[in-house]
N, CA and C atoms as an extended XYZ file, in Angstrom:
606
Properties=species:S:1:pos:R:3:atomname:S:1:resname:S:1:resid:I:1 pbc="F F F"
N       176.689      -10.759      238.928 N   MET     1
C       176.951      -10.055      238.145 CA  MET     1
C       177.479       -8.753      238.862 C   MET     1
N       178.226       -8.752      240.071 N   ARG     2
C       179.265       -7.921      240.700 CA  ARG     2
C       179.680       -6.984      239.631 C   ARG     2
N       180.865       -8.395      238.774 N   GLY     3
C       181.613       -8.220      237.581 CA  GLY     3
C       181.311       -6.859      236.877 C   GLY     3
N       179.920       -7.151      236.295 N   LEU     4
C       179.536       -6.276      235.542 CA  LEU     4
C       179.064       -5.035      235.642 C   LEU     4
N       178.497       -5.548      237.078 N   LEU     5
C       178.238       -3.900      237.309 CA  LEU     5
C       178.876       -3.037      236.980 C   LEU     5
N       180.631       -3.271      238.291 N   MET     6
C       181.726       -2.661      238.560 CA  MET     6
C       182.464       -2.494      236.915 C   MET     6
N       182.398       -3.059      235.845 N   MET     7
C       182.478       -2.839      234.908 CA  MET     7
C       182.569       -1.937      234.063 C   MET     7
N       180.617       -1.123      234.329 N   GLU     8
C       179.670       -0.139      233.794 CA  GLU     8
C       180.474        1.174      234.988 C   GLU     8
N       180.739        0.972      236.139 N   ASN     9
C       180.964        2.276      236.474 CA  ASN     9
C       182.837        2.210      236.364 C   ASN     9
N       183.006        1.591      235.372 N   ASP    10
C       184.541        1.441      234.835 CA  ASP    10
C       185.056        2.979      233.867 C   ASP    10
N       184.082        3.050      233.364 N   TYR    11
C       183.850        4.236      231.995 CA  TYR    11
C       184.453        5.581      232.378 C   TYR    11
N       184.170        5.582      233.890 N   GLU    12
C       184.167        7.495      234.318 CA  GLU    12
C       185.828        7.549      234.830 C   GLU    12
N       186.216        6.470      235.466 N   VAL    13
C       187.331        6.163      235.575 CA  VAL    13
C       188.779        6.001      235.248 C   VAL    13
N       187.897        5.494      233.640 N   ILE    14
C       189.066        5.189      232.652 CA  ILE    14
C       189.121        6.752      231.523 C   ILE    14
N       187.850        7.289      231.905 N   TYR    15
C       188.548        8.561      231.101 CA  TYR    15
C       189.077        9.629      231.981 C   TYR    15
N       189.197        9.642      233.666 N   LEU    16
C       190.082       10.615      233.941 CA  LEU    16
C       191.557        9.848      233.890 C   LEU    16
N       191.619        8.537      233.734 N   ALA    17
C       193.016        7.631      233.632 CA  ALA    17
C       193.362        8.374      231.977 C   ALA    17
N       192.830        8.446      231.396 N   GLN    18
C       193.006        8.929      230.074 CA  GLN    18
C       193.496       10.244      230.058 C   GLN    18
N       193.232       10.931      231.102 N   GLU    19
C       193.457       12.369      231.057 CA  GLU    19
C       194.488       12.712      232.063 C   GLU    19
N       195.203       11.583      232.460 N   ASN    20
C       196.407       11.476      233.133 CA  ASN    20
C       195.998       11.439      234.694 C   ASN    20
N       194.572       11.533      235.214 N   ASP    21
C       194.529       11.513      236.886 CA  ASP    21
C       195.386       10.128      237.490 C   ASP    21
N       196.206       10.454      238.154 N   GLU    22
C       197.051        9.364      238.977 CA  GLU    22
C       196.630        8.470      239.739 C   GLU    22
N       195.615        8.898      240.454 N   THR    23
C       194.029        8.389      241.201 CA  THR    23
C       193.841        7.321      240.841 C   THR    23
N       193.277        7.992      239.182 N   ALA    24
C       192.265        6.841      238.414 CA  ALA    24
C       193.421        5.729      238.117 C   ALA    24
N       194.568        6.173      237.512 N   ILE    25
C       195.401        4.973      236.521 CA  ILE    25
C       195.957        4.292      237.825 C   ILE    25
N       196.171        4.576      239.265 N   GLU    26
C       196.220        3.667      240.303 CA  GLU    26
C       195.475        2.834      240.327 C   GLU    26
N       193.927        3.127      240.549 N   TYR    27
C       193.189        2.461      240.817 CA  TYR    27
C       192.861        0.984      239.615 C   TYR    27
N       192.950        1.602      238.235 N   ILE    28
C       192.987        0.984      237.254 CA  ILE    28
C       193.563       -0.267      237.447 C   ILE    28
N       194.871        0.191      237.826 N   ILE    29
C       196.040       -0.760      237.745 CA  ILE    29
C       195.846       -1.725      238.587 C   ILE    29
N       195.419       -1.430      240.368 N   LYS    30
C       195.227       -2.250      241.612 CA  LYS    30
C       193.768       -3.177      240.972 C   LYS    30
N       193.301       -2.775      240.385 N   LYS    31
C       191.680       -3.075      239.946 CA  LYS    31
C       192.049       -4.527      239.067 C   LYS    31
N       192.505       -4.674      238.008 N   TYR    32
C       193.161       -5.698      237.130 CA  TYR    32
C       194.743       -5.858      236.943 C   TYR    32
N       194.895       -5.721      237.919 N   LYS    33
C       196.610       -6.176      237.941 CA  LYS    33
C       196.417       -7.876      237.988 C   LYS    33
N       195.057       -8.226      239.103 N   PHE    34
C       195.088       -9.647      239.181 CA  PHE    34
C       194.849      -10.373      237.748 C   PHE    34
N       195.094      -10.255      236.752 N   ILE    35
C       194.650      -10.464      235.430 CA  ILE    35
C       195.909      -11.141      235.169 C   ILE    35
N       197.293      -10.341      235.373 N   ILE    36
C       198.362      -10.481      234.936 CA  ILE    36
C       199.039      -12.133      235.590 C   ILE    36
N       198.461      -12.273      237.408 N   ASP    37
C       198.587      -13.803      237.742 CA  ASP    37
C       197.515      -15.267      236.717 C   ASP    37
N       197.079      -14.449      236.624 N   ILE    38
C       196.081      -15.434      235.766 CA  ILE    38
C       197.563      -15.443      234.704 C   ILE    38
N       197.604      -14.682      233.745 N   ILE    39
C       198.443      -15.210      232.117 CA  ILE    39
C       199.604      -15.512      233.030 C   ILE    39
N       200.098      -15.344      233.800 N   ILE    40
C       201.679      -15.759      234.230 CA  ILE    40
C       201.215      -17.319      234.813 C   ILE    40
N       200.108      -17.541      235.502 N   LYS    41
C       199.798      -19.227      235.353 CA  LYS    41
C       199.782      -19.542      234.265 C   LYS    41
N       198.518      -19.428      233.430 N   LYS    42
C       198.500      -19.905      232.327 CA  LYS    42
C       199.825      -20.009      231.347 C   LYS    42
N       200.726      -18.962      231.438 N   TYR    43
C       202.348      -19.416      230.357 CA  TYR    43
C       203.497      -20.214      231.496 C   TYR    43
N       202.841      -20.743      232.842 N   LYS    44
C       203.851      -21.301      233.889 CA  LYS    44
C       204.893      -22.411      233.094 C   LYS    44
N       204.012      -23.047      232.161 N   VAL    45
C       205.431      -24.020      231.528 CA  VAL    45
C       206.143      -23.696      230.306 C   VAL    45
N       206.031      -22.618      230.021 N   LYS    46
C       206.553      -21.803      228.798 CA  LYS    46
C       207.558      -20.924      229.561 C   LYS    46
N       207.095      -20.118      230.816 N   ILE    47
C       208.422      -19.000      230.732 CA  ILE    47
C       209.196      -19.890      231.833 C   ILE    47
N       208.439      -21.384      232.619 N   ILE    48
C       209.798      -22.129      233.017 CA  ILE    48
C       211.027      -22.425      231.735 C   ILE    48
N       210.603      -23.193      231.280 N   SER    49
C       211.121      -23.404      229.909 CA  SER    49
C       212.334      -22.192      229.394 C   SER    49
N       211.483      -21.302      229.446 N   LEU    50
C       212.409      -19.808      228.755 CA  LEU    50
C       213.073      -19.489      229.883 C   LEU    50
N       212.934      -19.723      231.064 N   LYS    51
C       213.916      -19.034      232.452 CA  LYS    51
C       213.418      -18.131      232.023 C   LYS    51
N       212.273      -17.274      231.811 N   VAL    52
C       212.064      -15.908      232.092 CA  VAL    52
C       211.933      -16.019      233.663 C   VAL    52
N       212.258      -14.406      234.149 N   ASP    53
C       212.195      -13.663      234.963 CA  ASP    53
C       210.444      -13.330      235.684 C   ASP    53
N       210.009      -13.662      236.360 N   LYS    54
C       208.096      -13.236      236.643 CA  LYS    54
C       208.017      -12.084      236.801 C   LYS    54
N       209.256      -11.168      236.857 N   ASP    55
C       209.450       -9.775      237.246 CA  ASP    55
C       209.247       -8.954      236.302 C   ASP    55
N       209.678      -10.018      235.171 N   ASP    56
C       209.716       -9.390      233.690 CA  ASP    56
C       208.656       -9.563      232.712 C   ASP    56
N       207.612      -10.622      233.439 N   ILE    57
C       206.491      -10.395      232.624 CA  ILE    57
C       205.148       -9.868      233.570 C   ILE    57
N       205.920       -9.319      234.804 N   TYR    58
C       205.112       -8.543      235.186 CA  TYR    58
C       205.309       -7.241      235.515 C   TYR    58
N       206.382       -6.853      234.170 N   ASN    59
C       206.306       -5.373      234.120 CA  ASN    59
C       205.856       -5.374      232.770 C   ASN    59
N       205.837       -6.596      231.837 N   VAL    60
C       204.914       -6.403      230.566 CA  VAL    60
C       203.813       -6.155      230.667 C   VAL    60
N       202.795       -7.057      231.638 N   GLY    61
C       201.847       -7.097      231.885 CA  GLY    61
C       201.357       -5.426      232.320 C   GLY    61
N       201.993       -5.074      233.481 N   LEU    62
C       201.860       -3.064      233.947 CA  LEU    62
C       201.960       -2.589      232.751 C   LEU    62
N       202.592       -2.452      231.848 N   PHE    63
C       202.699       -2.209      230.509 CA  PHE    63
C       201.325       -2.311      229.731 C   PHE    63
N       200.843       -3.192      229.355 N   ALA    64
C       199.789       -3.647      228.620 CA  ALA    64
C       198.615       -2.814      229.386 C   ALA    64
N       198.295       -2.923      230.845 N   ILE    65
C       197.549       -2.469      231.567 CA  ILE    65
C       197.248       -1.086      230.979 C   ILE    65
N       198.441       -0.016      231.527 N   HIS    66
C       198.822        1.404      230.525 CA  HIS    66
C       198.587        1.528      229.499 C   HIS    66
N       198.662        0.949      228.446 N   LYS    67
C       198.446        0.546      226.654 CA  LYS    67
C       197.076        0.582      226.094 C   LYS    67
N       196.316       -0.558      227.878 N   ALA    68
C       194.884       -0.549      227.699 CA  ALA    68
C       193.934        0.818      228.162 C   ALA    68
N       194.572        0.783      228.965 N   ILE    69
C       193.869        2.444      229.345 CA  ILE    69
C       193.995        3.494      228.600 C   ILE    69
N       194.904        3.933      227.712 N   ASP    70
C       195.499        4.546      226.589 CA  ASP    70
C       194.486        4.509      225.108 C   ASP    70
N       194.178        3.319      224.962 N   LEU    71
C       193.655        2.596      223.339 CA  LEU    71
C       192.269        2.367      223.841 C   LEU    71
N       191.773        2.278      225.061 N   TYR    72
C       190.321        1.991      225.478 CA  TYR    72
C       189.436        3.015      224.884 C   TYR    72
N       188.410        2.084      224.116 N   ASN    73
C       186.860        3.232      223.702 CA  ASN    73
C       185.941        2.648      224.065 C   ASN    73
N       184.442        2.909      223.738 N   ALA    74
C       183.687        2.683      224.577 CA  ALA    74
C       182.756        1.354      223.932 C   ALA    74
N       183.547        1.332      222.648 N   ASP    75
C       182.970        0.872      221.370 CA  ASP    75
C       183.154       -0.729      221.854 C   ASP    75
N       184.340       -1.069      222.675 N   CYS    76
C       185.029       -2.672      223.099 CA  CYS    76
C       183.622       -2.927      224.118 C   CYS    76
N       183.731       -4.212      224.156 N   ALA    77
C       182.741       -4.943      224.699 CA  ALA    77
C       182.536       -4.419      226.558 C   ALA    77
N       183.806       -4.486      226.832 N   SER    78
C       184.323       -4.036      228.222 CA  SER    78
C       185.740       -3.838      228.878 C   SER    78
N       185.701       -3.557      229.841 N   PHE    79
C       187.416       -2.679      229.566 CA  PHE    79
C       187.768       -4.186      230.539 C   PHE    79
N       187.289       -4.661      231.173 N   ALA    80
C       188.183       -6.076      231.647 CA  ALA    80
C       188.210       -7.300      230.441 C   ALA    80
N       187.675       -7.359      229.204 N   SER    81
C       187.887       -7.676      228.349 CA  SER    81
C       189.075       -7.162      227.525 C   SER    81
N       188.905       -6.110      227.052 N   PHE    82
C       189.883       -5.500      226.581 CA  PHE    82
C       191.825       -5.611      227.619 C   PHE    82
N       191.683       -5.528      228.342 N   VAL    83
C       192.441       -5.628      229.132 CA  VAL    83
C       193.147       -6.604      229.267 C   VAL    83
N       192.346       -7.381      229.418 N   SER    84
C       192.706       -9.293      229.290 CA  SER    84
C       193.320       -9.837      228.200 C   SER    84
N       192.980       -8.848      226.816 N   VAL    85
C       193.136       -9.905      225.839 CA  VAL    85
C       194.637       -8.828      225.360 C   VAL    85
N       194.442       -7.757      226.166 N   LEU    86
C       196.199       -6.876      225.533 CA  LEU    86
C       197.407       -7.682      226.396 C   LEU    86
N       196.696       -7.718      227.830 N   ILE    87
C       197.842       -7.708      228.529 CA  ILE    87
C       198.883       -9.670      228.121 C   ILE    87
N       197.309      -10.267      227.742 N   ASN    88
C       197.472      -11.808      227.004 CA  ASN    88
C       198.506      -12.018      225.745 C   ASN    88
N       198.570      -10.991      225.149 N   ARG    89
C       199.396      -10.498      223.428 CA  ARG    89
C       200.486      -10.398      224.039 C   ARG    89
N       200.841       -9.003      224.711 N   TYR    90
C       201.948       -8.641      225.134 CA  TYR    90
C       202.966       -9.347      225.504 C   TYR    90
N       201.988      -10.593      226.731 N   VAL    91
C       203.249      -11.464      227.085 CA  VAL    91
C       203.342      -12.248      226.504 C   VAL    91
N       202.433      -12.326      225.476 N   ASN    92
C       202.462      -14.161      224.610 CA  ASN    92
C       203.531      -13.117      223.449 C   ASN    92
N       203.585      -12.072      223.342 N   ASN    93
C       204.842      -11.653      222.058 CA  ASN    93
C       206.115      -11.448      222.859 C   ASN    93
N       206.041      -11.254      224.115 N   PHE    94
C       207.568      -11.441      224.615 CA  PHE    94
C       207.892      -12.410      225.084 C   PHE    94
N       207.252      -13.489      225.443 N   LEU    95
C       207.720      -14.852      225.330 CA  LEU    95
C       208.635      -15.449      224.085 C   LEU    95
N       207.188      -14.815      222.982 N   LYS    96
C       207.697      -15.261      221.460 CA  LYS    96
C       209.280      -14.860      221.258 C   LYS    96
N       209.707      -13.094      221.629 N   LEU    97
C       210.685      -12.778      221.631 CA  LEU    97
C       211.905      -13.504      222.152 C   LEU    97
N       211.485      -14.164      223.491 N   ASN    98
C       212.889      -14.761      224.059 CA  ASN    98
C       213.004      -16.257      223.639 C   ASN    98
N       211.999      -16.494      223.315 N   ASP    99
C       212.068      -18.259      222.666 CA  ASP    99
C       213.106      -18.238      221.572 C   ASP    99
N       214.548      -18.834      222.473 N   ARG   100
C       215.264      -19.478      221.424 CA  ARG   100
C       215.410      -20.948      221.021 C   ARG   100
N       213.900      -21.208      221.014 N   LYS   101
C       214.140      -22.871      220.741 CA  LYS   101
C       212.901      -22.971      219.702 C   LYS   101
N       213.616      -23.064      218.616 N   LYS   102
C       212.787      -22.350      217.175 CA  LYS   102
C       211.854      -23.777      217.158 C   LYS   102
N       212.292      -24.710      217.452 N   ASP   103
C       211.474      -26.137      216.860 CA  ASP   103
C       210.541      -26.790      218.486 C   ASP   103
N       210.758      -25.840      219.459 N   SER   104
C       209.678      -26.091      220.615 CA  SER   104
C       208.380      -25.827      220.361 C   SER   104
N       207.293      -26.777      220.695 N   ILE   105
C       206.005      -26.819      220.679 CA  ILE   105
C       205.224      -26.537      221.882 C   ILE   105
N       204.326      -25.356      221.554 N   TYR   106
C       203.833      -24.486      222.535 CA  TYR   106
C       202.265      -24.521      221.752 C   TYR   106
N       201.352      -25.083      222.883 N   ILE   107
C       200.084      -24.993      221.818 CA  ILE   107
C       199.329      -24.020      222.932 C   ILE   107
N       198.873      -22.887      222.386 N   ASN   108
C       198.130      -21.842      222.966 CA  ASN   108
C       196.882      -21.625      222.821 C   ASN   108
N       196.323      -22.192      223.664 N   SER   109
C       195.248      -22.452      223.451 CA  SER   109
C       194.355      -23.063      224.463 C   SER   109
N       193.169      -22.279      225.296 N   CYS   110
C       192.638      -22.449      226.280 CA  CYS   110
C       191.731      -23.542      226.980 C   CYS   110
N       191.734      -24.046      225.498 N   PHE   111
C       190.726      -25.403      225.473 CA  PHE   111
C       191.916      -26.758      225.015 C   PHE   111
N       193.125      -26.640      224.666 N   LEU   112
C       194.324      -27.470      224.643 CA  LEU   112
C       194.838      -27.650      225.562 C   LEU   112
N       195.358      -28.948      225.623 N   ASN   113
C       196.371      -29.439      226.739 CA  ASN   113
C       197.406      -29.758      225.827 C   ASN   113
N       198.908      -30.117      226.352 N   GLU   114
C       199.816      -30.520      225.511 CA  GLU   114
C       199.595      -31.967      225.524 C   GLU   114
N       199.229      -32.054      226.046 N   SER   115
C       199.401      -33.837      225.708 CA  SER   115
C       198.238      -34.320      224.694 C   SER   115
N       197.054      -33.481      224.250 N   ILE   116
C       196.310      -33.677      223.648 CA  ILE   116
C       196.311      -34.082      222.217 C   ILE   116
N       196.070      -35.007      221.488 N   ALA   117
C       196.545      -35.202      220.104 CA  ALA   117
C       195.170      -36.115      219.408 C   ALA   117
N       194.397      -36.037      220.029 N   ASP   118
C       192.698      -36.710      219.606 CA  ASP   118
C       191.958      -35.991      218.697 C   ASP   118
N       191.931      -36.595      217.832 N   GLU   119
C       191.273      -35.848      216.664 CA  GLU   119
C       189.617      -35.796      216.984 C   GLU   119
N       189.146      -36.797      217.653 N   LYS   120
C       188.026      -37.321      217.889 CA  LYS   120
C       187.680      -36.075      218.795 C   LYS   120
N       188.245      -35.689      219.841 N   LEU   121
C       188.328      -34.441      220.430 CA  LEU   121
C       188.201      -32.943      219.739 C   LEU   121
N       189.176      -33.132      218.944 N   LEU   122
C       189.338      -32.108      218.134 CA  LEU   122
C       188.332      -31.369      217.527 C   LEU   122
N       187.696      -32.228      216.873 N   GLU   123
C       186.402      -32.402      216.094 CA  GLU   123
C       184.966      -31.715      216.928 C   GLU   123
N       185.141      -32.534      218.606 N   GLU   124
C       184.303      -32.141      219.006 CA  GLU   124
C       183.846      -30.705      219.778 C   GLU   124
N       185.671      -30.101      219.551 N   MET   125
C       185.941      -28.686      220.206 CA  MET   125
C       185.465      -28.202      219.015 C   MET   125
N       185.188      -28.429      217.585 N   LYS   126
C       184.614      -27.795      216.433 CA  LYS   126
C       183.718      -27.405      216.210 C   LYS   126
N       182.903      -28.743      216.890 N   ASN   127
C       181.227      -28.904      217.179 CA  ASN   127
C       180.758      -27.613      218.010 C   ASN   127
N       181.724      -27.200      219.072 N   SER   128
C       180.664      -26.771      219.983 CA  SER   128
C       181.589      -25.385      220.396 C   SER   128
N       182.759      -24.904      219.416 N   ASN   129
C       183.426      -23.685      219.576 CA  ASN   129
C       182.867      -22.490      218.433 C   ASN   129
N       182.391      -21.368      218.937 N   PRO   130
C       181.837      -20.526      217.546 CA  PRO   130
C       182.903      -19.661      217.326 C   PRO   130
N       183.415      -19.943      217.453 N   TYR   131
C       185.094      -19.290      216.613 CA  TYR   131
C       185.618      -20.151      215.101 C   TYR   131
N       185.162      -21.828      215.469 N   PHE   132
C       185.598      -22.817      214.956 CA  PHE   132
C       184.523      -22.614      214.041 C   PHE   132
N       183.132      -22.209      213.731 N   LEU   133
C       182.112      -22.688      212.991 CA  LEU   133
C       182.053      -21.295      211.504 C   LEU   133
N       182.857      -20.282      212.220 N   ILE   134
C       182.973      -19.253      210.854 CA  ILE   134
C       184.210      -18.658      210.631 C   ILE   134
N       185.457      -19.354      211.110 N   VAL   135
C       186.659      -18.709      211.076 CA  VAL   135
C       187.267      -19.508      209.422 C   VAL   135
N       186.741      -20.404      209.133 N   GLU   136
C       186.973      -21.258      207.787 CA  GLU   136
C       185.818      -20.466      206.510 C   GLU   136
N       185.036      -19.150      207.137 N   GLN   137
C       183.847      -19.098      205.948 CA  GLN   137
C       184.719      -17.965      205.109 C   GLN   137
N       184.462      -17.420      204.144 N   GLU   138
C       184.966      -17.039      202.860 CA  GLU   138
C       185.139      -15.357      204.230 C   GLU   138
N       183.753      -15.014      204.295 N   ASN   139
C       183.532      -13.766      204.277 CA  ASN   139
C       183.406      -13.739      206.029 C   ASN   139
N       185.003      -14.171      206.566 N   TYR   140
C       185.002      -14.840      208.209 CA  TYR   140
C       184.752      -13.144      208.749 C   TYR   140
N       185.214      -11.947      208.063 N   GLN   141
C       185.087      -10.927      208.717 CA  GLN   141
C       183.789      -10.570      208.893 C   GLN   141
N       183.067      -10.503      207.765 N   GLU   142
C       181.062       -9.932      208.028 CA  GLU   142
C       180.725      -10.917      208.712 C   GLU   142
N       180.515      -11.974      208.729 N   LEU   143
C       179.987      -12.968      209.785 CA  LEU   143
C       180.623      -12.946      211.168 C   LEU   143
N       181.992      -12.613      211.709 N   TYR   144
C       182.124      -11.878      212.721 CA  TYR   144
C       181.550      -10.718      212.875 C   TYR   144
N       181.364       -9.875      212.082 N   ASP   145
C       180.930       -8.527      213.098 CA  ASP   145
C       179.616       -8.490      213.003 C   ASP   145
N       178.827       -9.503      212.350 N   LYS   146
C       177.657       -9.868      212.411 CA  LYS   146
C       177.188      -10.314      213.564 C   LYS   146
N       177.767      -11.638      214.075 N   ILE   147
C       177.195      -12.315      215.345 CA  ILE   147
C       177.540      -11.239      216.665 C   ILE   147
N       178.753      -10.233      216.473 N   VAL   148
C       178.923       -9.453      217.365 CA  VAL   148
C       177.816       -8.614      217.832 C   VAL   148
N       177.432       -8.208      216.948 N   THR   149
C       176.054       -7.104      216.970 CA  THR   149
C       174.751       -7.875      217.539 C   THR   149
N       174.686       -9.646      217.778 N   CYS   150
C       173.703       -9.870      217.779 CA  CYS   150
C       174.201      -10.368      219.780 C   CYS   150
N       174.916      -10.242      219.913 N   LEU   151
C       175.284      -10.620      221.173 CA  LEU   151
C       174.911       -9.505      222.596 C   LEU   151
N       174.658      -10.324      223.745 N   THR   152
C       174.503       -9.087      224.664 CA  THR   152
C       175.844       -8.455      225.260 C   THR   152
N       175.959       -7.606      226.046 N   ASP   153
C       177.126       -7.020      227.042 CA  ASP   153
C       177.767       -8.547      227.161 C   ASP   153
N       177.186       -9.263      228.266 N   LEU   154
C       177.964      -10.318      229.055 CA  LEU   154
C       178.370      -11.214      227.782 C   LEU   154
N       177.855      -11.401      226.256 N   GLU   155
C       178.286      -12.575      225.542 CA  GLU   155
C       179.424      -11.839      224.931 C   GLU   155
N       179.414      -10.711      224.660 N   LYS   156
C       180.316       -9.923      223.820 CA  LYS   156
C       181.790       -9.837      225.018 C   LYS   156
N       181.500       -9.931      226.449 N   ALA   157
C       183.036      -10.263      226.818 CA  ALA   157
C       183.434      -11.314      226.768 C   ALA   157
N       182.573      -12.174      227.129 N   VAL   158
C       183.063      -13.457      226.852 CA  VAL   158
C       183.683      -14.347      225.679 C   VAL   158
N       182.909      -13.700      224.344 N   PHE   159
C       183.357      -13.893      223.869 CA  PHE   159
C       185.143      -13.386      222.787 C   PHE   159
N       184.666      -12.332      223.232 N   SER   160
C       186.376      -11.710      223.314 CA  SER   160
C       187.233      -11.976      224.107 C   SER   160
N       187.306      -13.097      224.865 N   LEU   161
C       188.049      -13.828      225.920 CA  LEU   161
C       188.290      -15.071      225.532 C   LEU   161
N       187.098      -15.627      224.935 N   PHE   162
C       186.977      -17.048      224.953 CA  PHE   162
C       188.385      -17.618      223.863 C   PHE   162
N       189.266      -17.047      222.815 N   MET   163
C       190.184      -18.010      222.624 CA  MET   163
C       191.644      -17.964      223.108 C   MET   163
N       191.268      -16.980      224.682 N   ASP   164
C       192.830      -16.887      225.408 CA  ASP   164
C       192.618      -17.426      226.590 C   ASP   164
N       191.593      -17.410      226.723 N   PHE   165
C       191.006      -17.977      228.424 CA  PHE   165
C       190.567      -19.051      228.572 C   PHE   165
N       190.740      -20.150      229.629 N   THR   166
C       189.422      -20.814      230.444 CA  THR   166
C       188.596      -20.067      230.831 C   THR   166
N       187.547      -21.152      230.439 N   PRO   167
C       185.656      -20.826      231.450 CA  PRO   167
C       185.957      -20.113      232.836 C   PRO   167
N       186.802      -20.608      233.899 N   GLN   168
C       187.237      -20.450      235.017 CA  GLN   168
C       187.947      -19.105      234.957 C   GLN   168
N       188.984      -18.758      234.009 N   ASP   169
C       189.809      -17.623      234.190 CA  ASP   169
C       188.826      -16.003      233.468 C   ASP   169
N       188.051      -16.729      232.384 N   ILE   170
C       186.894      -15.327      232.254 CA  ILE   170
C       185.741      -15.376      233.417 C   ILE   170
N       185.595      -16.262      234.409 N   ALA   171
C       184.752      -16.176      235.206 CA  ALA   171
C       185.218      -15.141      236.364 C   ALA   171
N       186.863      -15.424      236.645 N   ASN   172
C       187.637      -14.961      237.339 CA  ASN   172
C       187.728      -13.671      237.063 C   ASN   172
N       188.185      -13.148      235.812 N   ILE   173
C       188.336      -11.849      235.316 CA  ILE   173
C       186.831      -11.356      235.474 C   ILE   173
N       185.926      -11.736      234.795 N   LEU   174
C       184.909      -10.800      234.951 CA  LEU   174
C       183.793      -11.030      236.177 C   LEU   174
N       184.547      -11.222      237.032 N   GLY   175
C       183.647      -11.639      238.004 CA  GLY   175
C       182.001      -12.229      238.366 C   GLY   175
N       181.955      -13.230      237.784 N   ILE   176
C       180.914      -14.057      237.487 CA  ILE   176
C       181.298      -15.877      237.608 C   ILE   176
N       179.749      -15.965      237.807 N   GLU   177
C       180.487      -17.439      237.955 CA  GLU   177
C       180.235      -18.247      236.424 C   GLU   177
N       181.472      -19.397      237.134 N   ARG   178
C       182.136      -20.289      235.735 CA  ARG   178
C       180.609      -21.062      234.833 C   ARG   178
N       179.251      -21.064      235.852 N   LYS   179
C       178.224      -21.834      234.869 CA  LYS   179
C       177.558      -20.537      234.210 C   LYS   179
N       177.966      -19.012      234.712 N   THR   180
C       177.511      -18.332      233.674 CA  THR   180
C       178.421      -17.979      232.411 C   THR   180
N       179.485      -18.337      232.415 N   VAL   181
C       180.576      -18.582      231.577 CA  VAL   181
C       179.633      -19.513      230.045 C   VAL   181
N       179.576      -20.572      230.785 N   TYR   182
C       179.466      -21.861      229.970 CA  TYR   182
C       178.239      -21.560      229.437 C   TYR   182
N       177.205      -21.005      229.931 N   ASN   183
C       175.658      -20.656      229.533 CA  ASN   183
C       175.778      -19.453      228.689 C   ASN   183
N       176.650      -18.138      228.788 N   ALA   184
C       176.749      -17.781      227.325 CA  ALA   184
C       177.297      -18.365      226.310 C   ALA   184
N       178.491      -18.791      226.511 N   ILE   185
C       179.193      -19.879      225.546 CA  ILE   185
C       178.286      -20.084      224.538 C   ILE   185
N       176.710      -21.347      225.349 N   GLY   186
C       176.345      -22.052      224.800 CA  GLY   186
C       175.469      -20.739      223.775 C   GLY   186
N       174.776      -19.886      224.293 N   ARG   187
C       174.045      -18.889      223.689 CA  ARG   187
C       175.064      -18.479      222.278 C   ARG   187
N       176.167      -18.219      222.439 N   ILE   188
C       176.978      -17.343      221.410 CA  ILE   188
C       176.824      -18.669      220.531 C   ILE   188
N       177.060      -20.017      220.490 N   ARG   189
C       177.165      -20.577      219.857 CA  ARG   189
C       176.007      -20.910      219.055 C   ARG   189
N       174.448      -20.932      219.637 N   ASN   190
C       173.364      -21.398      219.022 CA  ASN   190
C       172.905      -20.007      217.892 C   ASN   190
N       173.268      -18.576      218.336 N   LYS   191
C       173.194      -17.281      217.546 CA  LYS   191
C       174.381      -17.734      216.509 C   LYS   191
N       175.310      -18.378      216.170 N   THR   192
C       176.226      -18.053      215.539 CA  THR   192
C       176.014      -19.488      214.660 C   THR   192
N       175.285      -20.503      214.765 N   GLN   193
C       174.831      -21.786      214.140 CA  GLN   193
C       173.132      -21.061      213.338 C   GLN   193
N       172.514      -20.191      213.782 N   LYS   194
C       171.650      -19.833      213.459 CA  LYS   194
C       172.066      -18.953      211.953 C   LYS   194
N       172.838      -18.075      212.676 N   LEU   195
C       173.405      -16.837      211.417 CA  LEU   195
C       173.573      -17.710      210.376 C   LEU   195
N       174.734      -18.641      210.558 N   LEU   196
C       175.313      -19.316      209.389 CA  LEU   196
C       174.279      -20.423      208.831 C   LEU   196
N       173.004      -20.845      209.475 N   ALA   197
C       171.852      -21.392      208.496 CA  ALA   197
C       171.389      -20.393      207.981 C   ALA   197
N       170.914      -19.210      208.334 N   ASN   198
C       170.484      -18.172      207.603 CA  ASN   198
C       170.928      -17.546      206.152 C   ASN   198
N       172.432      -17.953      206.472 N   LYS   199
C       173.343      -17.754      205.116 CA  LYS   199
C       172.811      -18.058      204.264 C   LYS   199
N       172.929      -20.045      204.486 N   GLU   200
C       172.973      -20.780      203.460 CA  GLU   200
C       171.875      -20.833      202.683 C   GLU   200
N       170.613      -20.574      203.609 N   LYS   201
C       169.537      -20.510      203.124 CA  LYS   201
C       169.382      -19.264      202.018 C   LYS   201
N       170.170      -18.543      202.121 N   ILE   202
C       170.285      -17.002      200.925 CA  ILE   202
C       170.806      -17.755      199.529 C   ILE   202
């Protein structure tokens, strides 16, 4: 639970950083810049294929950390989750802008590999992925909001990272064991299934 305890202590430091305290900003950047390396590794194939300088990606990641400091509020699950998603979004958008091969195929999913095209496997993923359980529902946003309110702080943190990172990356980001991530995903899935079951009974 080391990561979660550290996340709880971040709030005061983030507040100081939002007040332009240079020491606090430096602390946040130093603490979370490792996430940039995780995302560079995640997009390694695409970075190489586009011949993008890693230093440019790193600078985009640093910019995203600064934006995360500015935009973060206590309603978010955790700063670790928030900054990770924001860095991923900025890097992904940066790579898209540099992509001149409009017909190239790049699957941006933490559970999909470029070589995977097995419909049976995709079906199994849909059955185990909480997002797939609700994404095709008409009232998707309403269901999403209800699910989030049912989750613990740990589950919210995992849920917010679930579609952008692998379980191992989530474990590294949150400072927890990978088994803990899998257990959280299982609980999220069960809560989602119960919510959908109750919805169908109405």
